[in-house]
Structures are given as structure tokens and as C-alpha cells.
Amino acid sequence: MQLLTGKTAIITGASRGIGHGIALAFAKQGANVAFTYLSSEEKAKALEVELSAFGIKAKGYKSDAADFKAAEELVNNVVAEFGTVDVLVNNAGITRDTLLMRMSEQQWDEVINANLKSVFNLTKAVTKPMLKAKKGSIINMSSVVGVKGNAGQSNYAASKAGIIGFTKSIALELGSRNIRSNAIAPGFIETEMTGVLDEKVVQQWRDGIPLKRGGHVDDVANATIFLASDMSAYITGQTINVCGGMLT
Ligand code: NAP
């Protein structure tokens, strides 16, 4: 059974990592996928080909999620080419880690704009087609760090905590219109990014997780499929921690 047949999804930041995994998982579930990237042109082209092989409609758009006007243009283009937007996955995100004492205004602004303002930009842009269709599911990628805080990541933690407050508020505002809004808080997910870290340090992280392993991209993608599908039709305003029990 395919859970997303006939649905069109916008996924931000799908050229690499978790977004890439979500795009593939959505295509396998029958969704048409419009995805964005910022600079990874080659990877985006390759993904477009890979997704199309599942027999769905797929297209990559170079679009800066932090740019309000670009988000509006993106959604207009997707509606023109795909006809509708049923699901929005606000996945694009960056880190600029350092202690507050050393953090520059630029490091703060870049993270807040790419991680939090982007969620406002895209959500505002998709509400028009979703209100028209009288349905929609918005899924925002937060982090356990947004729930718990983390030394050396005050900008990132603030952006991810802000996402949770935004997600709940939109659930309250748009629930009566059959538009749902939920967040996912991944824990330690092993991606290309974490592959460059010292293996000993990574093993210590794994040992501290109740399920005794780092998360896979698919662990996050599966939760995203659930929130995008009608299986979660009565779930809104929630944050699902996908963290192997780390926050327990
Ligand atoms: P990643 O491997 O660094 O990939 C980030 C993706 O976002 C890339 O496709 C990148 O595009 C895109 N992107 C960055 N800034 C963008 C912008 N302004 N506009 C459009 N696209 C942009 O990151 P990841 O580890 O997969 O993380 C994905 C999401 O999960 C992020 O929100 C992150 O905070 C969250 N998360 C990750 C973990 C983890 O352990 N990995 C844990 C908790 C939460 P380009 O390739 O073109 O640069």
C-alpha cells in the first residue's frame, strides 16, 4: 500500500541528508515531489532523475528558503506545474555553532533566517493553495536541541524552539480549515555531516542513546511519511521526537 499516492509535496533542502531521504521515501509512497536546494546543483539534478524513476512527477528548484519573495515565487511555480500543494516539509536548515561569547551577529542572523524565518516564509506561501483545497499537512523539522537546549548552539536551539512555538500556533489558527501543522525533533541522525566526526566521539553518543544507535535518515523519513499521510488525520500541533529515546 502506498500512503501518499496523488499527493504533491514541497520539501525544502532535499539535495542532501535528511531532506534527500524524505524525498526518496515520499516518491516510493507515490507522492509527486517538488524539492528545493541552495547550492548543490549536481546533486539536485541527480535526485530529480532518481525520483522520476518511481513514476511520479519530480522537480528540483533552486530557491533560498530564507528569502520571503523567493518562497512565494516557488509556491506559485509549484502550483502552476503540479496543480496543488498537499504537503509542505520545512526541512532546510544550517548550523553556525559557537559559544555565545564568540557568536557574531551574522552567525545569529544566518541561522535564524535559514531555520526559522524560512518556516514562516514557506508556510505563509502554501496557506493560499491549502486554504483553497481545504486540506494540507505542514511538517517542520525541529531538533531535540530545540526542546532541550545545547551549549554552543544557542542560535540553532533558539531557531528550533521557535519552530515548535510556530508549529503549535499554526495548528491552532488553521485546524478549522483542515490544515494540520506538526513538528519532528530528530536526535542524533547519522548523515554525511556526522560522518566526518571522530568515531570515538560518535560511539560515545551512540552509547548514551537508549536504543544504542544513531538514527538513520529513514527513521526521520518514516515519521514524516506518517505526518504527511491521512494516517495522521487527527494529529496536529504535536512534536514527535525521533531520537531513539534520547529525550526520555
Ligand atoms: P544537511 O545534510 O546539511 O542538508 C541541508 C539541506 O538544506 C541541503 O539540501 C541544503 O542545500 C539545504 N539548505 C540549507 N540552507 C538552505 C536554504 N537557505 N534554502 C534552501 N535550502 C537550504 O542537513 P541535515 O542533517 O540533513 O538536516 C536537515 C534538517 O534536519 C535541518 O533542519 C536540521 O537542522 C535538522 N536536524 C538534523 C539533525 C541531524 O542529526 N542531522 C538532527 C536534528 C535536526 P544545499 O545542498 O544546496 O546547500
XYZ file of N, CA and C and ligand atoms in Angstrom:
792
model
N 0.839 -1.199 0.000
C 0.000 0.000 0.000
C 0.882 1.261 0.000
N 0.569 2.188 -0.905
C 1.301 3.451 -0.912
C 0.501 4.499 -0.143
N 1.167 5.199 0.754
C 0.456 6.099 1.673
C 0.257 7.516 1.134
N 1.003 7.876 0.065
C 0.944 9.274 -0.380
C 0.528 9.424 -1.849
N -0.080 8.406 -2.404
C -0.491 8.451 -3.807
C -1.402 9.655 -4.069
N -1.069 10.403 -5.115
C -1.918 11.529 -5.520
C -1.630 12.814 -4.771
N -0.743 12.770 -3.785
C -0.426 14.000 -3.040
C 0.804 14.668 -3.656
N 0.822 16.003 -3.623
C 2.004 16.744 -4.048
C 2.661 17.364 -2.827
N 3.976 17.133 -2.708
C 4.712 17.644 -1.542
C 5.813 18.602 -1.971
N 5.986 19.669 -1.191
C 7.179 20.519 -1.325
C 8.095 20.157 -0.162
N 9.341 19.824 -0.482
C 10.334 19.520 0.560
C 11.494 20.503 0.390
N 11.779 21.299 1.410
C 12.904 22.235 1.288
C 14.201 21.542 1.696
N 15.283 21.896 1.011
C 16.606 21.364 1.352
C 16.704 19.861 1.188
N 16.464 19.388 -0.054
C 16.455 17.933 -0.279
C 17.659 17.445 -1.092
N 18.621 18.328 -1.344
C 19.780 17.883 -2.131
C 20.688 16.962 -1.333
N 20.607 17.046 0.006
C 21.485 16.222 0.853
C 20.722 15.756 2.091
N 21.333 14.811 2.809
C 20.917 14.439 4.160
C 19.472 14.014 4.326
N 18.849 14.515 5.378
C 17.502 14.087 5.768
C 16.477 14.434 4.685
N 16.576 15.637 4.125
C 15.633 16.047 3.075
C 15.696 15.125 1.868
N 16.904 14.735 1.503
C 17.123 13.810 0.387
C 16.401 12.478 0.674
N 16.563 11.992 1.902
C 15.913 10.732 2.313
C 14.397 10.858 2.299
N 13.894 12.011 2.738
C 12.432 12.226 2.754
C 11.900 12.248 1.319
N 12.623 12.911 0.419
C 12.169 12.993 -0.984
C 12.059 11.577 -1.582
N 13.060 10.757 -1.357
C 13.036 9.383 -1.895
C 11.904 8.573 -1.259
N 11.753 8.704 0.050
C 10.712 7.951 0.757
C 9.318 8.379 0.282
N 9.134 9.679 0.047
C 7.840 10.182 -0.424
C 7.542 9.637 -1.832
N 8.564 9.640 -2.699
C 8.358 9.140 -4.072
C 7.984 7.660 -4.040
N 8.632 6.897 -3.155
C 8.309 5.462 -3.024
C 6.864 5.266 -2.572
N 6.352 6.244 -1.819
C 4.968 6.170 -1.330
C 3.984 6.797 -2.313
N 4.467 7.162 -3.508
C 3.562 7.622 -4.567
C 3.339 9.118 -4.645
N 4.046 9.908 -3.829
C 3.835 11.363 -3.863
C 4.570 11.991 -5.048
N 4.009 13.063 -5.589
C 4.744 13.927 -6.521
C 5.591 14.861 -5.665
N 6.854 15.040 -6.072
C 7.791 15.755 -5.194
C 8.395 16.986 -5.872
N 8.132 18.155 -5.284
C 8.831 19.389 -5.664
C 9.793 19.664 -4.525
N 11.081 19.739 -4.835
C 12.040 19.943 -3.746
C 12.940 21.132 -4.048
N 13.566 21.666 -2.989
C 14.461 22.813 -3.178
C 15.880 22.488 -2.719
N 16.788 23.337 -3.163
C 18.189 23.278 -2.741
C 18.726 24.694 -2.845
N 19.933 24.885 -2.313
C 20.511 26.229 -2.363
C 21.701 26.270 -3.312
N 22.633 25.316 -3.158
C 23.853 25.357 -3.983
C 24.216 24.026 -4.643
N 23.689 22.911 -4.152
C 24.089 21.588 -4.669
C 23.361 21.231 -5.973
N 23.713 21.946 -7.041
C 23.053 21.812 -8.344
C 23.108 20.368 -8.896
N 24.324 19.802 -8.885
C 24.517 18.457 -9.460
C 23.700 17.421 -8.706
N 23.773 17.491 -7.363
C 23.042 16.528 -6.524
C 21.534 16.659 -6.751
N 21.081 17.895 -6.941
C 19.651 18.127 -7.164
C 19.213 17.523 -8.497
N 20.049 17.683 -9.519
C 19.720 17.117 -10.849
C 19.637 15.595 -10.754
N 20.608 14.994 -10.048
C 20.648 13.536 -9.892
C 19.406 13.054 -9.138
N 19.000 13.825 -8.125
C 17.821 13.425 -7.336
C 16.554 13.474 -8.186
N 16.467 14.497 -9.030
C 15.293 14.636 -9.906
C 15.124 13.367 -10.759
N 16.249 12.884 -11.301
C 16.230 11.672 -12.144
C 15.832 10.456 -11.304
N 16.433 10.365 -10.103
C 16.181 9.228 -9.215
C 14.689 9.162 -8.812
N 14.130 10.328 -8.503
C 12.733 10.386 -8.067
C 11.789 10.026 -9.211
N 12.100 10.545 -10.411
C 11.225 10.306 -11.563
C 11.130 8.819 -11.885
N 12.185 8.068 -11.548
C 12.198 6.621 -11.829
C 11.091 5.883 -11.066
N 10.533 6.516 -10.037
C 9.424 5.885 -9.305
C 8.082 6.112 -10.001
N 8.120 6.813 -11.157
C 6.885 7.018 -11.924
C 6.036 8.155 -11.403
N 6.650 9.024 -10.603
C 5.914 10.197 -10.088
C 6.494 11.435 -10.758
N 5.824 12.596 -10.547
C 6.341 13.854 -11.088
C 7.321 14.437 -10.065
N 8.502 14.817 -10.534
C 9.506 15.359 -9.611
C 10.238 16.527 -10.244
N 10.503 17.549 -9.446
C 11.280 18.680 -9.959
C 12.031 19.366 -8.822
N 13.296 19.708 -9.092
C 14.100 20.450 -8.121
C 14.113 21.930 -8.468
N 14.014 22.778 -7.460
C 14.020 24.228 -7.655
C 15.147 24.831 -6.820
N 15.964 25.663 -7.451
C 16.967 26.404 -6.690
C 16.253 27.568 -6.026
N 16.121 27.550 -4.708
C 15.329 28.580 -4.036
C 15.810 28.737 -2.601
N 16.113 29.962 -2.224
C 16.591 30.225 -0.867
C 15.391 30.323 0.076
N 15.286 29.363 0.983
C 14.134 29.306 1.889
C 14.088 30.521 2.818
N 15.236 31.163 3.023
C 15.289 32.321 3.921
C 14.752 33.595 3.264
N 14.473 33.531 1.960
C 14.051 34.700 1.189
C 12.529 34.677 0.996
N 11.857 35.654 1.585
C 10.382 35.687 1.584
C 9.802 35.661 0.167
N 10.338 36.527 -0.692
C 9.806 36.636 -2.068
C 10.064 35.350 -2.840
N 11.253 34.754 -2.634
C 11.611 33.517 -3.343
C 10.657 32.375 -2.946
N 10.251 32.362 -1.677
C 9.336 31.308 -1.204
C 7.977 31.449 -1.902
N 7.539 32.690 -2.026
C 6.257 32.960 -2.684
C 6.310 32.527 -4.157
N 7.420 32.895 -4.807
C 7.615 32.520 -6.218
C 7.644 31.004 -6.384
N 8.359 30.351 -5.468
C 8.478 28.886 -5.524
C 7.090 28.238 -5.471
N 6.288 28.653 -4.498
C 4.969 28.026 -4.340
C 4.100 28.315 -5.565
N 4.179 29.544 -6.104
C 3.420 29.860 -7.322
C 3.842 28.950 -8.473
N 5.161 28.727 -8.606
C 5.661 27.865 -9.683
C 5.212 26.418 -9.496
N 5.256 25.945 -8.237
C 4.852 24.557 -7.972
C 3.360 24.383 -8.276
N 2.556 25.342 -7.851
C 1.108 25.245 -8.125
C 0.869 25.245 -9.641
N 1.613 26.105 -10.371
C 1.448 26.164 -11.834
C 1.843 24.834 -12.479
N 2.895 24.193 -11.963
C 3.399 22.976 -12.608
C 2.791 21.683 -12.068
N 2.426 21.668 -10.793
C 1.899 20.434 -10.182
C 0.385 20.514 -9.941
N -0.165 21.738 -9.959
C -1.618 21.894 -9.783
C -2.049 22.136 -8.360
N -1.275 21.692 -7.379
C -1.690 21.779 -5.982
C -0.495 21.582 -5.051
N -0.668 21.907 -3.765
C 0.325 21.535 -2.743
C -0.442 20.927 -1.571
N -0.229 19.656 -1.311
C -0.921 18.979 -0.208
C -0.073 18.927 1.057
N 1.249 18.865 0.850
C 2.168 18.668 1.985
C 3.345 19.629 1.843
N 3.713 20.265 2.944
C 4.944 21.074 2.974
C 5.851 20.499 4.046
N 7.083 20.169 3.671
C 8.079 19.746 4.666
C 9.152 20.829 4.743
N 9.147 21.584 5.840
C 10.163 22.618 6.062
C 11.374 21.950 6.690
N 12.282 21.493 5.825
C 13.438 20.724 6.290
C 14.746 21.512 6.242
N 14.860 22.476 5.321
C 16.144 23.184 5.122
C 16.650 23.759 6.439
N 17.929 23.572 6.699
C 18.484 24.112 7.937
C 19.998 24.151 7.902
N 20.561 25.032 8.727
C 22.022 25.162 8.809
C 22.452 25.268 10.276
N 23.745 25.096 10.521
C 24.311 25.363 11.847
C 25.466 26.361 11.695
N 25.650 27.177 12.697
C 26.826 28.056 12.811
C 27.197 27.995 14.285
N 27.751 26.829 14.708
C 27.931 26.566 16.134
C 29.102 27.319 16.749
N 28.846 27.932 17.872
C 29.904 28.520 18.698
C 29.272 28.994 20.011
N 30.117 29.191 21.008
C 29.610 29.688 22.290
C 29.121 31.124 22.142
N 28.157 31.503 22.959
C 27.575 32.853 22.880
C 28.655 33.937 22.914
N 29.671 33.722 23.768
C 30.740 34.722 23.901
C 31.430 35.014 22.578
N 31.456 34.014 21.696
C 32.156 34.203 20.411
C 31.191 34.407 19.242
N 29.894 34.302 19.499
C 28.921 34.333 18.397
C 28.766 35.743 17.828
N 28.882 35.842 16.507
C 28.705 37.149 15.868
C 27.222 37.365 15.548
N 26.885 38.620 15.298
C 25.509 38.940 14.905
C 25.172 38.185 13.614
N 26.164 38.079 12.727
C 25.938 37.384 11.445
C 25.614 35.900 11.659
N 26.339 35.262 12.574
C 26.087 33.838 12.852
C 24.682 33.639 13.427
N 24.274 34.578 14.254
C 22.907 34.518 14.813
C 21.878 34.681 13.685
N 22.036 35.757 12.897
C 21.048 36.084 11.856
C 20.954 34.983 10.792
N 22.101 34.456 10.376
C 22.080 33.428 9.319
C 21.255 32.221 9.746
N 21.464 31.784 10.993
C 20.755 30.586 11.479
C 19.265 30.868 11.668
N 18.948 32.016 12.247
C 17.526 32.343 12.464
C 16.815 32.483 11.106
N 17.469 33.096 10.145
C 16.836 33.291 8.835
C 16.667 31.979 8.074
N 17.719 31.156 8.052
C 17.650 29.901 7.285
C 16.738 28.869 7.970
N 16.725 28.852 9.301
C 15.984 27.796 10.009
C 14.572 28.193 10.420
N 14.409 29.455 10.862
C 13.099 29.849 11.421
C 12.306 30.751 10.479
N 12.959 31.775 9.939
C 12.226 32.668 9.026
C 11.756 31.872 7.815
N 12.553 30.904 7.401
C 12.202 30.053 6.255
C 10.871 29.330 6.486
N 10.657 28.912 7.720
C 9.421 28.181 8.048
C 8.219 29.119 7.928
N 8.395 30.355 8.390
C 7.351 31.378 8.210
C 7.116 31.626 6.717
N 8.207 31.827 5.969
C 8.104 32.163 4.537
C 7.300 31.110 3.771
N 7.708 29.859 3.923
C 7.086 28.775 3.141
C 5.664 28.491 3.618
N 5.468 28.534 4.945
C 4.134 28.243 5.487
C 3.142 29.291 5.003
N 3.563 30.552 5.069
C 2.673 31.632 4.619
C 2.337 31.447 3.133
N 3.347 31.065 2.359
C 3.116 30.919 0.915
C 2.185 29.739 0.593
N 2.270 28.636 1.342
C 1.410 27.477 0.995
C -0.009 27.592 1.540
N -0.241 28.514 2.477
C -1.590 28.572 3.049
C -2.635 28.894 1.968
N -2.256 29.713 0.976
C -3.219 30.086 -0.069
C -3.750 28.837 -0.804
N -2.864 28.037 -1.434
C -3.383 26.826 -2.099
C -4.012 25.824 -1.131
N -3.503 25.732 0.094
C -4.075 24.772 1.049
C -5.471 25.198 1.510
N -5.661 26.511 1.724
C -6.993 27.001 2.116
C -7.991 26.750 0.992
N -7.515 26.943 -0.237
C -8.375 26.729 -1.407
C -8.789 25.246 -1.493
N -7.821 24.374 -1.228
C -8.078 22.922 -1.316
C -8.789 22.386 -0.071
N -8.870 23.232 0.981
C -9.468 22.850 2.271
C -8.777 21.647 2.901
N -7.489 21.522 2.686
C -6.696 20.472 3.341
C -5.206 20.765 3.191
N -4.438 20.158 4.074
C -2.988 20.312 3.978
C -2.296 19.792 5.224
N -1.046 19.389 5.039
C -0.231 18.958 6.174
C 1.117 19.658 6.094
N 1.447 20.378 7.164
C 2.731 21.098 7.230
C 3.593 20.401 8.283
N 4.815 20.061 7.893
C 5.706 19.323 8.796
C 7.013 20.107 8.917
N 7.350 20.485 10.128
C 8.519 21.329 10.352
C 9.625 20.563 11.070
N 10.838 20.631 10.522
C 11.954 19.899 11.102
C 12.581 20.722 12.221
N 12.267 20.347 13.448
C 12.892 20.976 14.609
C 14.104 20.143 14.984
N 14.354 19.959 16.267
C 15.502 19.167 16.736
C 15.336 18.940 18.233
N 15.918 17.881 18.756
C 15.916 17.684 20.217
C 16.581 18.882 20.904
N 17.492 19.524 20.171
C 18.190 20.685 20.708
C 17.215 21.853 20.944
N 16.152 21.918 20.147
C 15.124 22.941 20.327
C 14.267 22.664 21.548
N 14.190 21.405 21.954
C 13.392 21.026 23.126
C 14.235 21.196 24.391
N 15.514 20.852 24.280
C 16.380 20.683 25.455
C 17.416 21.792 25.616
N 17.806 22.446 24.514
C 18.927 23.392 24.538
C 20.252 22.655 24.384
N 21.298 23.385 23.987
C 22.614 22.757 23.830
C 23.698 23.830 23.885
N 24.691 23.627 24.734
C 25.801 24.585 24.827
C 26.511 24.653 23.484
N 26.787 25.845 23.022
C 27.481 26.026 21.742
C 26.538 26.099 20.551
N 25.225 26.019 20.838
C 24.250 26.064 19.733
C 23.067 26.977 20.089
N 23.322 28.102 20.772
C 22.191 28.928 21.223
C 21.381 29.466 20.052
N 22.068 29.805 18.943
C 21.334 30.299 17.762
C 20.471 29.184 17.165
N 21.071 28.006 17.006
C 20.360 26.846 16.429
C 19.204 26.410 17.342
N 19.472 26.312 18.649
C 18.436 25.881 19.601
C 17.275 26.868 19.609
N 17.588 28.172 19.549
C 16.525 29.185 19.532
C 15.674 29.035 18.269
N 16.336 28.783 17.136
C 15.581 28.635 15.879
C 14.689 27.395 15.938
N 15.197 26.321 16.524
C 14.442 25.053 16.550
C 13.320 25.093 17.593
N 13.543 25.822 18.709
C 12.476 26.016 19.697
C 11.402 26.922 19.108
N 11.838 27.942 18.365
C 10.894 28.854 17.707
C 9.991 28.098 16.745
N 10.553 27.127 16.063
C 9.774 26.310 15.124
C 8.630 25.599 15.853
N 8.907 25.117 17.067
C 7.867 24.377 17.808
C 6.720 25.323 18.197
N 7.054 26.524 18.656
C 6.014 27.506 19.001
C 5.200 27.897 17.780
N 5.884 28.066 16.669
C 5.218 28.434 15.408
C 4.282 27.303 14.963
N 4.784 26.072 15.049
C 4.005 24.891 14.625
C 2.691 24.792 15.400
N 2.771 24.994 16.720
C 1.571 24.897 17.553
C 0.586 26.020 17.225
N 1.119 27.225 17.009
C 0.249 28.377 16.716
C -0.492 28.187 15.400
N 0.215 27.672 14.389
C -0.422 27.449 13.081
C -1.468 26.338 13.183
N -1.187 25.334 14.020
C -2.185 24.267 14.237
C -3.468 24.869 14.807
N -3.324 25.816 15.733
C -4.492 26.450 16.344
C -5.211 27.360 15.350
N -4.437 28.066 14.525
C -5.044 29.009 13.570
C -5.744 28.304 12.417
N -5.179 27.203 11.947
C -5.662 26.607 10.689
C -6.354 25.255 10.836
N -6.494 24.793 12.085
C -7.151 23.490 12.317
C -8.569 23.463 11.755
N -9.286 24.581 11.926
C -10.682 24.618 11.472
C -10.777 24.555 9.947
N -9.638 24.779 9.269
C -9.612 24.720 7.795
C -9.058 23.387 7.302
N -8.914 22.417 8.232
C -8.400 21.083 7.886
C -6.934 21.124 7.423
N -6.207 22.124 7.936
C -4.760 22.179 7.665
C -4.046 21.839 8.971
N -3.214 20.809 8.924
C -2.515 20.332 10.113
C -1.075 20.848 10.118
N -0.524 21.000 11.306
C 0.843 21.502 11.435
C 1.527 20.768 12.587
N 2.574 20.033 12.269
C 3.291 19.242 13.279
C 4.791 19.430 13.106
N 5.525 19.114 14.150
C 6.991 19.197 14.090
C 7.606 17.835 14.387
N 8.805 17.641 13.846
C 9.599 16.454 14.155
C 10.883 16.949 14.811
N 11.259 16.309 15.908
C 12.515 16.674 16.575
C 13.476 15.491 16.494
N 14.323 15.467 15.443
C 15.294 14.376 15.356
C 16.378 14.538 16.416
N 16.912 13.401 16.834
C 18.043 13.423 17.768
C 19.331 13.421 16.966
N 20.181 12.430 17.217
C 21.453 12.330 16.504
C 21.253 11.427 15.279
N 21.165 12.065 14.112
C 20.929 11.317 12.877
C 22.252 11.242 12.109
N 22.651 10.037 11.756
C 23.955 9.867 11.100
C 23.824 10.164 9.606
N 24.382 11.300 9.213
C 24.366 11.736 7.812
C 25.817 11.975 7.368
N 25.993 12.425 6.130
C 27.325 12.807 5.617
C 28.021 13.741 6.603
N 27.203 14.657 7.157
C 27.717 15.682 8.059
C 28.376 15.056 9.295
N 27.720 14.037 9.865
C 28.256 13.418 11.082
C 29.345 12.395 10.739
N 29.409 11.972 9.473
C 30.419 11.006 9.014
C 31.850 11.513 9.165
N 32.006 12.833 9.221
C 33.364 13.407 9.319
C 33.820 13.547 10.780
N 32.917 13.220 11.716
C 33.279 13.377 13.135
C 34.138 12.212 13.612
N 34.867 12.426 14.707
C 35.715 11.407 15.314
C 34.853 10.206 15.750
N 35.212 9.009 15.280
C 34.430 7.796 15.531
C 34.247 7.540 17.033
N 35.280 7.848 17.823
C 35.204 7.624 19.287
C 34.111 8.495 19.914
N 34.052 9.746 19.468
C 33.043 10.682 19.988
C 31.649 10.206 19.580
N 31.544 9.794 18.325
C 30.251 9.333 17.812
C 29.797 8.095 18.587
N 30.729 7.190 18.897
C 30.375 5.977 19.640
C 29.869 6.325 21.040
N 30.477 7.353 21.650
C 30.013 7.793 22.980
C 28.573 8.287 22.902
N 28.254 9.021 21.823
C 26.873 9.500 21.636
C 25.934 8.317 21.498
N 26.349 7.350 20.677
C 25.502 6.163 20.457
C 25.236 5.452 21.782
N 26.287 5.294 22.613
C 26.164 4.584 23.890
C 25.183 5.273 24.832
N 25.047 6.589 24.691
C 24.164 7.342 25.576
C 22.696 7.316 25.142
N 22.418 6.705 24.014
C 21.040 6.662 23.490
C 20.380 5.340 23.908
N 19.160 5.388 24.494
C 18.516 4.143 24.942
C 18.487 3.051 23.870
N 18.254 3.382 22.616
C 18.224 2.349 21.565
C 19.627 1.987 21.057
N 20.654 2.603 21.641
C 22.069 2.247 21.405
C 22.534 2.377 19.957
N 21.968 3.313 19.241
C 22.457 3.597 17.881
C 22.078 5.016 17.496
N 22.801 5.562 16.516
C 22.391 6.833 15.941
C 21.181 6.570 15.051
N 20.440 7.634 14.769
C 19.277 7.466 13.886
C 19.699 7.416 12.429
N 18.888 6.770 11.597
C 19.096 6.773 10.152
C 18.165 7.823 9.545
N 18.548 8.290 8.372
C 17.691 9.227 7.639
C 16.286 8.629 7.487
N 16.222 7.319 7.253
C 14.918 6.665 7.073
C 14.046 6.717 8.328
N 14.679 6.750 9.513
C 13.891 6.849 10.747
C 13.100 8.161 10.748
N 13.749 9.232 10.287
C 13.078 10.543 10.223
C 12.077 10.547 9.062
N 12.483 9.966 7.937
C 11.603 9.946 6.752
C 10.299 9.202 7.070
N 10.400 8.097 7.833
C 9.188 7.329 8.145
C 8.194 8.135 8.984
N 8.717 8.893 9.951
C 7.836 9.745 10.766
C 7.209 10.831 9.886
N 7.977 11.314 8.918
C 7.480 12.375 8.025
C 6.379 11.821 7.119
N 6.565 10.596 6.618
C 5.522 9.959 5.795
C 4.222 9.884 6.603
N 4.352 9.439 7.858
C 3.165 9.300 8.720
C 2.431 10.636 8.860
N 3.181 11.714 9.150
C 2.542 13.025 9.351
C 1.989 13.604 8.045
N 2.580 13.209 6.918
C 2.096 13.702 5.621
C 0.841 12.941 5.184
N 0.702 11.719 5.647
C -0.370 10.838 5.153
C -1.670 11.032 5.939
N -2.730 10.439 5.425
C -4.014 10.520 6.122
C -4.045 9.623 7.354
N -2.991 8.821 7.554
C -2.883 8.000 8.775
C -2.829 8.896 10.028
N -2.384 10.143 9.839
C -2.252 11.062 10.984
C -3.328 12.153 10.948
N -4.470 11.830 10.315
C -5.514 12.842 10.067
C -6.003 13.556 11.329
N -5.853 12.925 12.504
C -6.364 13.542 13.744
C -5.220 14.054 14.624
N -4.057 14.243 14.014
C -2.888 14.702 14.781
C -2.447 16.079 14.270
N -2.490 17.059 15.144
C -1.972 18.391 14.783
C -1.447 19.104 16.026
N -0.485 19.992 15.821
C 0.077 20.777 16.919
C 1.083 20.000 17.763
N 1.544 18.853 17.269
C 2.407 17.973 18.070
C 3.859 18.004 17.586
N 4.736 17.605 18.479
C 6.156 17.415 18.126
C 6.502 15.950 18.389
N 6.947 15.262 17.349
C 7.363 13.862 17.524
C 8.885 13.829 17.654
N 9.365 13.332 18.769
C 10.812 13.194 18.965
C 11.277 11.899 18.311
N 12.134 12.005 17.307
C 12.681 10.816 16.636
C 14.142 10.735 17.070
N 14.352 10.171 18.263
C 15.670 10.329 18.906
C 16.146 9.075 19.626
N 15.534 7.934 19.349
C 15.969 6.684 19.992
C 15.800 6.704 21.503
N 14.927 7.608 21.985
C 14.681 7.687 23.428
C 15.610 8.664 24.145
N 16.420 9.394 23.385
C 17.412 10.320 23.962
C 16.791 11.308 24.942
N 15.572 11.760 24.651
C 14.935 12.783 25.490
C 14.130 12.189 26.649
N 14.226 10.865 26.817
C 13.392 10.230 27.853
C 14.042 10.340 29.227
P 22.371 18.830 5.631
O 22.873 17.466 5.302
O 23.361 19.900 5.951
O 21.412 19.324 4.433
C 20.813 20.579 4.493
C 19.960 20.788 3.267
O 19.320 22.069 3.380
C 20.747 20.806 1.964
O 19.969 20.197 0.959
C 20.922 22.304 1.689
O 21.014 22.626 0.299
C 19.608 22.830 2.218
N 19.620 24.241 2.592
C 20.395 24.870 3.501
N 20.070 26.162 3.560
C 19.077 26.373 2.653
C 18.324 27.497 2.247
N 18.526 28.718 2.787
N 17.388 27.344 1.292
C 17.167 26.139 0.730
N 17.839 25.026 1.082
C 18.794 25.147 2.028
O 21.394 18.790 6.914
P 20.615 17.533 7.564
O 21.482 16.945 8.603
O 20.029 16.682 6.522
O 19.431 18.321 8.333
C 18.157 18.545 7.746
C 17.241 19.195 8.783
O 17.146 18.355 9.934
C 17.777 20.544 9.289
O 16.705 21.420 9.528
C 18.456 20.166 10.587
O 18.530 21.245 11.475
C 17.534 19.073 11.089
N 18.170 18.156 12.045
C 19.239 17.382 11.710
C 19.803 16.509 12.649
C 20.969 15.613 12.322
O 21.461 14.901 13.235
N 21.447 15.547 11.097
C 19.265 16.450 13.940
C 18.180 17.258 14.255
C 17.623 18.102 13.305
P 22.454 22.692 -0.474
O 22.940 21.261 -0.576
O 22.133 23.246 -1.813
O 23.336 23.542 0.379
